[in-house]
């Protein structure tokens, strides 16, 4: 039994316009075209339709999804590994952006750390420390952290960013 686009839409949760788009892109071709030109899908295509839409929501390109459905299982595993790596990188960027937004200082914008594109890869190390209130209270923490990172072969900058969360009479 074949499903009309309306029936298939109800079973997959995908609007007919999206199904037509996937058909136009040759990503999800209807099982058969009826004599009147209407699209007809099979029950076997329901999982594929949901998977395609899930991959699109994850930001996977149409070309990559097409490729995935045409290769053997070994190649599929390689593609999935590449997608995971790409998603992990995008997640790191979003987390950095979230920290940046959380660190914007409305009262004193000059004290806000700015994100930039660098020619070489950079790493940020965030750590929570407590110190006595005194001049340069975090200097010893920065020196220790820098020394530990350099022992691991990590090149460190002399620039630091401090965000205070709580200040009491004697601690910061």
PDB file of N, CA, C and O in Angstrom, residues 35 69 100:
ATOM      1  N   UNK A  35      -0.481   7.885 -11.665  1.00  0.00           N
ATOM      2  CA  UNK A  35      -0.825   8.312 -13.021  1.00  0.00           C
ATOM      3  C   UNK A  35      -1.166   9.795 -13.090  1.00  0.00           C
ATOM      4  O   UNK A  35      -0.892  10.461 -14.084  1.00  0.00           O
ATOM      5  N   UNK A  69      23.659   7.903   2.223  1.00  0.00           N
ATOM      6  CA  UNK A  69      22.715   6.862   1.816  1.00  0.00           C
ATOM      7  C   UNK A  69      23.197   6.034   0.628  1.00  0.00           C
ATOM      8  O   UNK A  69      22.568   5.037   0.283  1.00  0.00           O
ATOM      9  N   UNK A 100      31.246  34.170  26.455  1.00  0.00           N
ATOM     10  CA  UNK A 100      31.500  35.562  26.081  1.00  0.00           C
ATOM     11  C   UNK A 100      30.300  36.430  26.438  1.00  0.00           C
ATOM     12  O   UNK A 100      30.448  37.460  27.086  1.00  0.00           O
TER      13      UNK A 100
END
